[in-house]
Structures are given as C-alpha cells and as structure tokens.
PDB file of C-alpha atoms in Angstrom:
ATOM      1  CA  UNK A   1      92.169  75.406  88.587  1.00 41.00           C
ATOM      2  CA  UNK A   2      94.167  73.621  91.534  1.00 44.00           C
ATOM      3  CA  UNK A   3      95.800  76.507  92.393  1.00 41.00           C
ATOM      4  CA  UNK A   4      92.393  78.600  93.538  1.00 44.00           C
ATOM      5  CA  UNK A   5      91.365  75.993  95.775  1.00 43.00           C
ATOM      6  CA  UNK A   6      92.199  76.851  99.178  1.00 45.00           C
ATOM      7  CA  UNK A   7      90.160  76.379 102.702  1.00 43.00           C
ATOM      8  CA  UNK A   8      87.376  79.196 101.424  1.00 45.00           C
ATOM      9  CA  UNK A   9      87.344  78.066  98.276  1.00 44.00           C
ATOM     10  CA  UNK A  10      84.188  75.996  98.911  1.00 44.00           C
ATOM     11  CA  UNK A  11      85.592  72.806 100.806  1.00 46.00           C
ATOM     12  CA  UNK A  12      83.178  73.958 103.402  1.00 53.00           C
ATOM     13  CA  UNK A  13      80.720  75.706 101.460  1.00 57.00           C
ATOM     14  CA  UNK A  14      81.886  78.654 102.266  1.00 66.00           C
ATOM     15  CA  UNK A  15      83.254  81.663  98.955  1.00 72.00           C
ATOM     16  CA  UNK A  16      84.553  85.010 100.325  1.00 78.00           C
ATOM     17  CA  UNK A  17      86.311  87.670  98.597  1.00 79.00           C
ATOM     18  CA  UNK A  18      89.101  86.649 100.733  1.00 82.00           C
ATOM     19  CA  UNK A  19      89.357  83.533  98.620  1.00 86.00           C
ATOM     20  CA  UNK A  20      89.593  85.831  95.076  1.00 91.00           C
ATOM     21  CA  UNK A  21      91.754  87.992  96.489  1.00 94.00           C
ATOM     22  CA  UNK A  22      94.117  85.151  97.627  1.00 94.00           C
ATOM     23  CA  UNK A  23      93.412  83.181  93.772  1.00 94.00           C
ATOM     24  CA  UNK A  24      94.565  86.939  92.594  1.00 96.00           C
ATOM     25  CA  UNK A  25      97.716  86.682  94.747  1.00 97.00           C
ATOM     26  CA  UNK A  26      98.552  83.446  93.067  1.00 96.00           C
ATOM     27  CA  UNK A  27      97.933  84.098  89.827  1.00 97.00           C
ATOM     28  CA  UNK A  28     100.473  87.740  90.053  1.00 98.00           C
ATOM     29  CA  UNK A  29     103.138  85.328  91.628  1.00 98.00           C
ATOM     30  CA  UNK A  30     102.642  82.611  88.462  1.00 97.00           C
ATOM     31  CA  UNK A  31     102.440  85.485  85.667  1.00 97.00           C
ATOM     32  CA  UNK A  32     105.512  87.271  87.138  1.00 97.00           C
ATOM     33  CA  UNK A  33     107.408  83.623  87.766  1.00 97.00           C
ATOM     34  CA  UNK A  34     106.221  81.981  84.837  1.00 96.00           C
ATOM     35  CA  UNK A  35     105.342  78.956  87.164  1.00 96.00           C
ATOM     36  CA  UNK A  36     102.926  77.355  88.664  1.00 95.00           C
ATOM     37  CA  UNK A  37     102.428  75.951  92.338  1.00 94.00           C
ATOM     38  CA  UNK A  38     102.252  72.417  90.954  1.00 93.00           C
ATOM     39  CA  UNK A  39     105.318  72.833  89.168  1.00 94.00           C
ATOM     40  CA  UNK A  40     107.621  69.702  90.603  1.00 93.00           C
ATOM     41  CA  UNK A  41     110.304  71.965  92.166  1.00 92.00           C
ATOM     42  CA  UNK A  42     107.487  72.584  94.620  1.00 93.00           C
ATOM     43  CA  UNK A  43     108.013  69.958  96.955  1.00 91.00           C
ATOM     44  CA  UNK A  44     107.428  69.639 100.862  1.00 90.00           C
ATOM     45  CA  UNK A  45     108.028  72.803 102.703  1.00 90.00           C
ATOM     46  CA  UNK A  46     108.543  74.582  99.499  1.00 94.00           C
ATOM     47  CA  UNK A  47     105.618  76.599  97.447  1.00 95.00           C
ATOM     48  CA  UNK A  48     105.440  78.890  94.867  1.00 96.00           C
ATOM     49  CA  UNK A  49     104.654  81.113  97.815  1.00 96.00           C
ATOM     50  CA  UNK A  50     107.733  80.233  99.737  1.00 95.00           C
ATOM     51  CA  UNK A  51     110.046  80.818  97.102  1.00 96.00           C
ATOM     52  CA  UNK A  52     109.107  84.317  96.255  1.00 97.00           C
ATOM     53  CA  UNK A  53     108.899  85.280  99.811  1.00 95.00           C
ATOM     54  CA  UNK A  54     112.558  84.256 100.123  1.00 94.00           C
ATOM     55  CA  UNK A  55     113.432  86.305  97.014  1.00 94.00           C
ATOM     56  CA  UNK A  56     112.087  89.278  98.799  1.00 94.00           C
ATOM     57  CA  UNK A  57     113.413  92.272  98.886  1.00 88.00           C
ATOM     58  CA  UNK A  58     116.689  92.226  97.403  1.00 90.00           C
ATOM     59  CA  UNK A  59     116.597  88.951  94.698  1.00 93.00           C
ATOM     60  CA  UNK A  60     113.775  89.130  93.476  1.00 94.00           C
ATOM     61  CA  UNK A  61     115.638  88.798  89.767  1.00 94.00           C
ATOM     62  CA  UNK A  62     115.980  85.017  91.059  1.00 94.00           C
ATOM     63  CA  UNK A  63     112.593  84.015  90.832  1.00 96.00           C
ATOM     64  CA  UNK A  64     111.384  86.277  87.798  1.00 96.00           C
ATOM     65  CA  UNK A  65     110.520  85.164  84.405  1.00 95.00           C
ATOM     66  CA  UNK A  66     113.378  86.338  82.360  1.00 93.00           C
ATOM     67  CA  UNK A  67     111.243  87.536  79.819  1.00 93.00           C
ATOM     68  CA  UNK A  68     109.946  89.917  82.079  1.00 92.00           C
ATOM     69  CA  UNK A  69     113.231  90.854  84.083  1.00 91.00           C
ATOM     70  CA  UNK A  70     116.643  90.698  83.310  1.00 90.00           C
ATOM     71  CA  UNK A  71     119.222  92.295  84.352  1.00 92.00           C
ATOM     72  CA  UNK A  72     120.622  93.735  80.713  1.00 90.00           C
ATOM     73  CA  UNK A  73     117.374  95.585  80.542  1.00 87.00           C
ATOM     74  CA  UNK A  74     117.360  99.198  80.147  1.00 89.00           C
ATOM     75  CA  UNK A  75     116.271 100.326  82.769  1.00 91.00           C
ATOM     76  CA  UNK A  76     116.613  97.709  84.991  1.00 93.00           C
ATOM     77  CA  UNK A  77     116.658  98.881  88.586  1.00 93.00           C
ATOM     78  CA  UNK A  78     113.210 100.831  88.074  1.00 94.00           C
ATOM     79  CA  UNK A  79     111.756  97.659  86.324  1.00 94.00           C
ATOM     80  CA  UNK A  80     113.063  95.697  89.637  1.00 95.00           C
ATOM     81  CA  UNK A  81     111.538  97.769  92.213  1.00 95.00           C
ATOM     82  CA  UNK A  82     108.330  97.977  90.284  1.00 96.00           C
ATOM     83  CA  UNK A  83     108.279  93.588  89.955  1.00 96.00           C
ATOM     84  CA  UNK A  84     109.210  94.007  93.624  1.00 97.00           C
ATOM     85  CA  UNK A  85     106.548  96.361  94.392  1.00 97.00           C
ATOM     86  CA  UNK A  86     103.640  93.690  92.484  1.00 98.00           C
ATOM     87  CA  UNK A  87     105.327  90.651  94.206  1.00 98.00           C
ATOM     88  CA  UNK A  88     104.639  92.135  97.413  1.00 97.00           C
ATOM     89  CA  UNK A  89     101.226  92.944  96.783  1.00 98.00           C
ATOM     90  CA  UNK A  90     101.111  89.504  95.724  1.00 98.00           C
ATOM     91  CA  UNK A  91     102.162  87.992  99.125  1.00 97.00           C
ATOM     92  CA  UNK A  92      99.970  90.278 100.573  1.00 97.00           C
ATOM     93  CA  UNK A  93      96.992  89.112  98.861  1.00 97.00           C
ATOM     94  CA  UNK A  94      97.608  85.373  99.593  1.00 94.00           C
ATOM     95  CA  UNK A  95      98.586  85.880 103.302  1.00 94.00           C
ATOM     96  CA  UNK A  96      97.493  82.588 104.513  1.00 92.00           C
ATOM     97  CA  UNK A  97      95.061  84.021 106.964  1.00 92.00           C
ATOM     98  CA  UNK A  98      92.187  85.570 105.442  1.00 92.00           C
ATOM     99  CA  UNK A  99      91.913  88.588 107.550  1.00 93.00           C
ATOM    100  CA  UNK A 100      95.327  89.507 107.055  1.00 94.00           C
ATOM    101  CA  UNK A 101      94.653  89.893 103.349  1.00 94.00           C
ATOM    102  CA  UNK A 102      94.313  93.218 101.979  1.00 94.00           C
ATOM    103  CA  UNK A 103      90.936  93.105  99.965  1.00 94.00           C
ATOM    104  CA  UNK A 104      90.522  94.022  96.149  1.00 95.00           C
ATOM    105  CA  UNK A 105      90.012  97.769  96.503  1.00 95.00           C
ATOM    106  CA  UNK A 106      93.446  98.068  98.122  1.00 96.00           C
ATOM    107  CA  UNK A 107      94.858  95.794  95.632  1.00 97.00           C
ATOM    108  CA  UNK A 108      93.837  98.024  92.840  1.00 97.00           C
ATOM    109  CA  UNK A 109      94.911 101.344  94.440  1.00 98.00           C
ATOM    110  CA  UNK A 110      98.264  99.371  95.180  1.00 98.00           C
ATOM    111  CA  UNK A 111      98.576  98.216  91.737  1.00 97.00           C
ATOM    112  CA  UNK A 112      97.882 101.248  90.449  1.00 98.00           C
ATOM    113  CA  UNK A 113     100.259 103.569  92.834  1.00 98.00           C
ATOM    114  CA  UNK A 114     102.882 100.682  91.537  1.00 98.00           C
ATOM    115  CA  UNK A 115     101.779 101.732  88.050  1.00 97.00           C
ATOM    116  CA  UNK A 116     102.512 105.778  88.691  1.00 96.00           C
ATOM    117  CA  UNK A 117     105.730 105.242  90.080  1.00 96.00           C
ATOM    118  CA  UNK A 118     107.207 102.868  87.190  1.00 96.00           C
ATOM    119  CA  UNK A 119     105.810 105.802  84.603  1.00 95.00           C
ATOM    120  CA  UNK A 120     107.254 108.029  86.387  1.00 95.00           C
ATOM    121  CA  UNK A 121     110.760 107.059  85.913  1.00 92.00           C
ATOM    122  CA  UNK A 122     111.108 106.043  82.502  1.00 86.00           C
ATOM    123  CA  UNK A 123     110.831 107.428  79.159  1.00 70.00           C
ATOM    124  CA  UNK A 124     107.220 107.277  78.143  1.00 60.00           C
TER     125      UNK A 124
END
C-alpha cells in the first residue's frame, strides 16, 4: 500500500492514529477520484492531494469519478455539495501535519452529519 506510507507510518518506528486517519483521508480522495496518488499525472508539485484541493469549493465536478458525479444527474447540486462536503473531510484528515488532523471520532460524526444532510434533500 504506497499510498499509507507517510512519515508515521513506521519509517521511524513510530504508528499513531494520526497516520490512519491520514491513510483514511487518502483512500476518500482515491474512491471519490477514482485515482490513485501514483497515478502518472501526479508528477512534481502535483498530488492527488493537490489536485483536489484546487478543485475545492466550487469544481469539485473536475476531479470526481464520473460514475459518481455528473452533472446530468438528478439531483445534482445536492449530490455536489454532499462529494464536496466528504472531499473536505478528506483534506482534513490528510493535513500534512499530524496535529492539524481531525482524529477518527470527528471523522465519523462529520461523515455522518454529511450523511443527514444528503437524506435530507432527496427523495428517499
């Protein structure tokens, strides 16, 4: 898994839930993106990390799998804000400095706040 290893990932010994949290970050940005950070448009200054963050707020339809956004979907500006909402959480959760990553709990009430909203303006 080359995209979980990062500095606390045990290059010097040391695991935290910083580093899951941050491996969770990545893996919302590849499952919403449908790519991964070694994907070869990933090059130099650019990351999978970079090139969400520069979708964010207001194109975020750039970067998302089409599957999963487009924008002939019904319902397409709540399904936007929600894949907004996660991709945010996302960045949040692979901050680059540890501290300033939220840690799981807050992902989870995040996630699931996200989760309430979308429901909340569709059909169900």
């Amino acid at each position: 898994m080359i995209y979980c290893y990062h500095t606390e990932h045990g290059s010097e010994g040391i695991v935290s839930t910083k580093g899951d949290v941050y491996s969770y970050g990545i893996m919302l940005l590849e499952t919403f993106t449908r790519k991964k950070p070694t994907d070869e448009r990933f090059t130099g200054e650019m990351s999978l990390k970079s090139w969400v963050k520069e979708s964010l707020p207001n194109a975020v339809i750039e970067v998302m799998d089409p599957n999963i956004l487009s924008r002939g979907d019904e319902y397409f500006k709540i399904k936007e804000h929600c894949v907004e909402s996660i991709m945010e959480l996302a960045m949040s959760c692979c901050a680059e400095s540890p501290e300033e990553r939220m840690n799981m709990n807050d992902a989870l009430t995040t996630l699931k706040k996200i989760k309430i909203a979308f429901l909340a303006h569709i059909e169900v």
